[in-house]
Amino acid sequence: MEDEHGSNGSSSSHLDIGKAERSVWLMKCPLVVAKSWQTHPPSDPHPVAKVVLSLDPLHPDDSSSLQFTMEMAGIEGGNKPKSYSLNMFKDFVPMSVFSETNQGKASIEGKVEHKFDMKPHGENIEEYGKLCRERTNKSMIKNRQIQVIDNDRGVHMRPMPGMVGLISSSSKDKKKTAPVKQSDMKRTRRDRGELEDIMFKLFERQPNWALKQLVQETDQPAQFLKEILNELCVYNKRGTHQGTYELKPEYKKSVEDTNAD
């Protein structure tokens, strides 16, 4: 059977699996770290970070004794933490990393061996809390601009010739337009960092929120909101606050510092 691209099909339809068995790490990192790495010049030979592995020499084969930390390079000034903990997941769905060039050539870059969740060290949590408050304050400032329209006679707002009379004025021919329900409107995702700042602000107002309340407050898709909540919060399955979210202990401290200020 002939290929749908023809006998002279492009090689971009093939997948390069030469690196399929190479071990790679998958890591979820804070926004401040991602931005720092993105601004690192490709020509700079210096590393962006250093990973330190600590283990118990008495139990070298015990995976629970492994401790991973990351020391950032090039982050100076402000409240940006330089030291982070890498919490390793023991159970996760087998995954591989894929890449695609501008020419459409796809390749497998490796198989995920370890998956990590990156968060500031305990001694840096206060600085990270200050950084979150700074981002929250910046997100609350609305930079509105006034733009002068070159054509101030409203020519472009007038009906074009031939459009008048296309719609019948008879009440029998008119169709009532059904109002668009809020639930039917497509919600647009905010920037992840901006949404985190808004979430911290909401939890300053009250400690417990239901998912439905947060969807109404943020006007964000529920599934996208749950991804953020799973990172920042714990879900109460029982007790007086059953069915609500509250901040994880490491983030509660930053909120309490904000209230103290």
CSV table of C-alpha atoms in Angstrom, one decimal:
chain,number,residue,atom,x,y,z
A,1,MET,CA,0.0,0.0,0.0
A,2,GLU,CA,1.4,3.4,-1.0
A,3,ASP,CA,2.1,5.9,1.7
A,4,GLU,CA,-0.4,8.8,1.9
A,5,HIS,CA,2.5,11.3,1.2
A,6,GLY,CA,3.4,9.4,-2.0
A,7,SER,CA,6.6,7.5,-2.8
A,8,ASN,CA,8.6,10.7,-2.5
A,9,GLY,CA,7.3,11.5,1.0
A,10,SER,CA,9.4,13.7,3.3
A,11,SER,CA,11.6,12.2,5.9
A,12,SER,CA,9.9,14.4,8.5
A,13,SER,CA,7.2,11.6,8.7
A,14,HIS,CA,9.8,9.3,10.4
A,15,LEU,CA,10.6,9.4,14.1
A,16,ASP,CA,14.2,9.2,15.2
A,17,ILE,CA,14.5,6.7,18.1
A,18,GLY,CA,18.3,6.7,18.4
A,19,LYS,CA,18.1,8.2,21.9
A,20,ALA,CA,15.0,6.4,23.0
A,21,GLU,CA,16.8,4.5,25.8
A,22,ARG,CA,18.7,7.5,27.1
A,23,SER,CA,17.8,8.4,30.8
A,24,VAL,CA,16.5,11.9,31.4
A,25,TRP,CA,15.0,13.8,34.3
A,26,LEU,CA,11.6,15.5,34.3
A,27,MET,CA,11.3,18.4,36.8
A,28,LYS,CA,8.6,20.9,37.6
A,29,CYS,CA,10.2,24.2,38.6
A,30,PRO,CA,9.0,27.6,39.9
A,31,LEU,CA,8.4,30.4,37.4
A,32,VAL,CA,11.3,32.5,38.7
A,33,VAL,CA,13.7,29.5,37.9
A,34,ALA,CA,12.2,29.0,34.4
A,35,LYS,CA,12.6,32.7,33.5
A,36,SER,CA,16.2,32.7,34.8
A,37,TRP,CA,17.1,29.7,32.6
A,38,GLN,CA,15.3,31.2,29.5
A,39,THR,CA,17.4,34.4,29.8
A,40,HIS,CA,20.7,32.5,30.1
A,41,PRO,CA,22.7,33.2,26.9
A,42,PRO,CA,23.3,29.9,24.9
A,43,SER,CA,26.9,31.1,24.3
A,44,ASP,CA,27.6,31.4,28.1
A,45,PRO,CA,29.7,28.3,29.0
A,46,HIS,CA,28.9,28.6,32.7
A,47,PRO,CA,26.2,26.2,34.1
A,48,VAL,CA,22.8,27.5,35.1
A,49,ALA,CA,22.6,25.3,38.2
A,50,LYS,CA,24.4,22.6,40.2
A,51,VAL,CA,22.6,19.4,41.5
A,52,VAL,CA,23.9,18.0,44.8
A,53,LEU,CA,23.1,14.3,45.7
A,54,SER,CA,23.3,13.3,49.4
A,55,LEU,CA,23.0,9.8,50.6
A,56,ASP,CA,23.4,7.8,53.8
A,57,PRO,CA,26.7,5.9,53.6
A,58,LEU,CA,25.4,3.2,55.9
A,59,HIS,CA,22.4,2.6,53.6
A,60,PRO,CA,23.7,3.4,50.1
A,61,ASP,CA,21.2,1.2,48.4
A,62,ASP,CA,18.2,2.6,50.2
A,63,SER,CA,16.4,5.0,47.7
A,64,SER,CA,14.7,6.8,50.6
A,65,SER,CA,18.0,8.0,51.9
A,66,LEU,CA,18.7,9.9,48.7
A,67,GLN,CA,18.4,13.7,49.0
A,68,PHE,CA,18.6,15.9,45.9
A,69,THR,CA,19.2,19.7,46.1
A,70,MET,CA,19.9,22.3,43.5
A,71,GLU,CA,22.1,25.4,43.8
A,72,MET,CA,21.2,28.1,41.3
A,73,ALA,CA,23.9,30.1,39.5
A,74,GLY,CA,23.4,33.6,38.3
A,75,ILE,CA,20.4,34.5,40.5
A,76,GLU,CA,21.5,37.6,42.4
A,77,GLY,CA,19.6,40.3,44.3
A,78,GLY,CA,16.0,40.5,45.3
A,79,ASN,CA,14.2,37.7,47.1
A,80,LYS,CA,15.0,35.0,44.6
A,81,PRO,CA,16.1,31.8,46.4
A,82,LYS,CA,19.3,30.2,45.3
A,83,SER,CA,18.8,26.8,47.0
A,84,TYR,CA,16.0,24.4,46.2
A,85,SER,CA,14.9,20.9,47.3
A,86,LEU,CA,14.1,18.3,44.6
A,87,ASN,CA,11.4,16.0,45.8
A,88,MET,CA,11.6,12.8,43.8
A,89,PHE,CA,8.4,10.9,42.8
A,90,LYS,CA,8.7,7.1,43.4
A,91,ASP,CA,5.7,6.1,41.3
A,92,PHE,CA,4.7,7.8,38.0
A,93,VAL,CA,3.4,6.8,34.6
A,94,PRO,CA,6.3,5.8,32.2
A,95,MET,CA,7.1,8.8,29.9
A,96,SER,CA,9.4,9.8,27.2
A,97,VAL,CA,10.6,13.2,26.0
A,98,PHE,CA,10.0,14.2,22.3
A,99,SER,CA,11.4,17.1,20.3
A,100,GLU,CA,10.6,18.6,16.9
A,101,THR,CA,12.8,20.8,14.7
A,102,ASN,CA,11.5,23.8,12.7
A,103,GLN,CA,11.7,21.5,9.6
A,104,GLY,CA,9.2,19.1,11.3
A,105,LYS,CA,11.7,16.3,12.1
A,106,ALA,CA,10.6,14.5,15.3
A,107,SER,CA,12.9,12.6,17.7
A,108,ILE,CA,12.7,10.8,21.0
A,109,GLU,CA,15.2,12.5,23.4
A,110,GLY,CA,15.1,9.9,26.1
A,111,LYS,CA,13.1,8.0,28.7
A,112,VAL,CA,12.1,9.7,32.0
A,113,GLU,CA,14.0,8.0,34.7
A,114,HIS,CA,13.3,10.4,37.6
A,115,LYS,CA,10.5,12.9,38.1
A,116,PHE,CA,11.0,15.8,40.6
A,117,ASP,CA,9.0,18.6,42.2
A,118,MET,CA,11.2,21.6,42.8
A,119,LYS,CA,10.6,24.0,45.7
A,120,PRO,CA,12.6,26.4,47.8
A,121,HIS,CA,14.6,25.2,50.7
A,122,GLY,CA,13.2,25.7,54.2
A,123,GLU,CA,15.6,28.5,55.0
A,124,ASN,CA,14.6,30.3,51.8
A,125,ILE,CA,10.8,30.0,52.2
A,126,GLU,CA,10.6,33.5,53.8
A,127,GLU,CA,12.4,35.1,50.9
A,128,TYR,CA,10.2,33.2,48.5
A,129,GLY,CA,7.2,34.4,50.4
A,130,LYS,CA,8.4,38.0,49.9
A,131,LEU,CA,8.9,37.3,46.2
A,132,CYS,CA,5.3,36.0,45.9
A,133,ARG,CA,4.0,39.1,47.6
A,134,GLU,CA,5.9,41.4,45.2
A,135,ARG,CA,4.5,39.5,42.2
A,136,THR,CA,1.0,39.8,43.7
A,137,ASN,CA,1.3,43.5,44.2
A,138,LYS,CA,2.6,44.0,40.7
A,139,SER,CA,-0.3,42.0,39.2
A,140,MET,CA,-2.8,44.2,41.0
A,141,ILE,CA,-1.5,47.3,39.3
A,142,LYS,CA,-3.5,48.0,36.0
A,143,ASN,CA,-1.5,49.8,33.4
A,144,ARG,CA,-4.2,51.3,31.2
A,145,GLN,CA,-3.3,53.3,28.1
A,146,ILE,CA,-5.3,55.8,26.1
A,147,GLN,CA,-4.9,55.5,22.3
A,148,VAL,CA,-5.9,58.2,19.9
A,149,ILE,CA,-7.6,57.0,16.8
A,150,ASP,CA,-6.4,58.6,13.6
A,151,ASN,CA,-9.8,58.6,11.9
A,152,ASP,CA,-12.0,60.3,14.6
A,153,ARG,CA,-15.1,60.7,12.3
A,154,GLY,CA,-16.2,57.1,12.9
A,155,VAL,CA,-16.1,56.2,9.2
A,156,HIS,CA,-15.1,52.6,9.9
A,157,MET,CA,-18.0,52.2,12.3
A,158,ARG,CA,-20.7,53.0,9.8
A,159,PRO,CA,-22.6,50.3,7.9
A,160,MET,CA,-21.1,49.5,4.5
A,161,PRO,CA,-23.2,50.1,1.3
A,162,GLY,CA,-25.6,47.2,0.7
A,163,MET,CA,-25.8,46.1,4.3
A,164,VAL,CA,-28.9,48.3,5.0
A,165,GLY,CA,-32.1,46.4,4.3
A,166,LEU,CA,-30.6,42.9,4.5
A,167,ILE,CA,-32.2,42.4,7.9
A,168,SER,CA,-36.0,42.4,7.7
A,169,SER,CA,-37.7,44.8,10.1
A,170,SER,CA,-40.8,42.6,10.2
A,171,SER,CA,-41.4,41.1,13.7
A,172,LYS,CA,-42.3,37.8,12.1
A,173,ASP,CA,-38.9,37.5,10.5
A,174,LYS,CA,-36.9,38.5,13.6
A,175,LYS,CA,-35.4,35.8,15.6
A,176,LYS,CA,-34.7,36.3,19.3
A,177,THR,CA,-31.0,35.9,20.1
A,178,ALA,CA,-30.6,33.6,23.1
A,179,PRO,CA,-28.4,35.1,25.8
A,180,VAL,CA,-25.0,33.4,26.3
A,181,LYS,CA,-24.8,31.7,29.6
A,182,GLN,CA,-21.7,32.3,31.7
A,183,SER,CA,-21.1,28.5,31.9
A,184,ASP,CA,-21.2,28.3,28.0
A,185,MET,CA,-18.6,31.0,27.6
A,186,LYS,CA,-15.0,29.8,27.0
A,187,ARG,CA,-12.7,30.9,29.8
A,188,THR,CA,-9.3,32.1,28.7
A,189,ARG,CA,-6.3,30.8,30.7
A,190,ARG,CA,-4.2,33.4,32.5
A,191,ASP,CA,-0.5,33.4,32.8
A,192,ARG,CA,0.5,30.7,35.3
A,193,GLY,CA,2.6,33.1,37.5
A,194,GLU,CA,-0.2,35.7,37.5
A,195,LEU,CA,-2.8,33.1,38.5
A,196,GLU,CA,-0.6,31.9,41.3
A,197,ASP,CA,-0.4,35.5,42.6
A,198,ILE,CA,-4.2,35.8,42.5
A,199,MET,CA,-4.6,32.5,44.3
A,200,PHE,CA,-2.3,33.7,47.2
A,201,LYS,CA,-4.3,36.9,47.4
A,202,LEU,CA,-7.6,34.9,47.7
A,203,PHE,CA,-6.2,32.7,50.4
A,204,GLU,CA,-5.2,35.8,52.3
A,205,ARG,CA,-8.8,36.8,52.3
A,206,GLN,CA,-10.0,33.4,53.7
A,207,PRO,CA,-8.2,30.1,54.4
A,208,ASN,CA,-10.6,27.6,52.8
A,209,TRP,CA,-12.1,27.7,49.3
A,210,ALA,CA,-14.3,25.3,47.3
A,211,LEU,CA,-13.3,24.7,43.7
A,212,LYS,CA,-16.6,26.2,42.4
A,213,GLN,CA,-15.9,29.4,44.4
A,214,LEU,CA,-12.4,29.7,43.0
A,215,VAL,CA,-13.7,29.2,39.4
A,216,GLN,CA,-16.1,32.1,39.9
A,217,GLU,CA,-13.4,34.3,41.6
A,218,THR,CA,-10.7,33.8,39.0
A,219,ASP,CA,-12.9,33.1,35.9
A,220,GLN,CA,-10.5,30.3,34.9
A,221,PRO,CA,-11.2,26.8,33.5
A,222,ALA,CA,-11.8,24.3,36.3
A,223,GLN,CA,-9.3,21.8,35.0
A,224,PHE,CA,-6.5,24.4,34.7
A,225,LEU,CA,-7.3,25.7,38.2
A,226,LYS,CA,-7.1,22.2,39.7
A,227,GLU,CA,-3.6,21.8,38.3
A,228,ILE,CA,-2.5,25.0,40.2
A,229,LEU,CA,-4.4,23.9,43.4
A,230,ASN,CA,-2.7,20.5,43.4
A,231,GLU,CA,0.6,22.3,43.5
A,232,LEU,CA,-0.2,24.9,46.1
A,233,CYS,CA,-2.9,23.4,48.3
A,234,VAL,CA,-4.2,20.3,50.1
A,235,TYR,CA,-7.8,19.0,49.6
A,236,ASN,CA,-9.8,18.4,52.8
A,237,LYS,CA,-11.7,15.1,52.3
A,238,ARG,CA,-13.3,15.2,55.8
A,239,GLY,CA,-13.8,17.4,58.8
A,240,THR,CA,-15.5,20.8,59.1
A,241,HIS,CA,-13.9,22.0,55.9
A,242,GLN,CA,-14.7,19.0,53.8
A,243,GLY,CA,-14.7,19.6,50.1
A,244,THR,CA,-12.4,22.7,50.3
A,245,TYR,CA,-8.8,23.5,49.5
A,246,GLU,CA,-6.3,25.2,51.8
A,247,LEU,CA,-2.7,26.2,51.3
A,248,LYS,CA,0.1,23.7,52.0
A,249,PRO,CA,2.1,24.5,55.2
A,250,GLU,CA,5.1,25.8,53.3
A,251,TYR,CA,2.9,28.4,51.6
A,252,LYS,CA,0.8,29.2,54.6
A,253,LYS,CA,3.8,30.8,56.3
A,254,SER,CA,4.2,33.4,53.4
A,255,VAL,CA,0.5,34.3,53.7
A,256,GLU,CA,0.8,34.7,57.5
A,257,ASP,CA,3.8,37.0,57.0
A,258,THR,CA,1.7,39.0,54.6
A,259,ASN,CA,-1.1,39.5,57.1
A,260,ALA,CA,1.5,40.4,59.8
A,261,ASP,CA,2.8,43.2,57.5
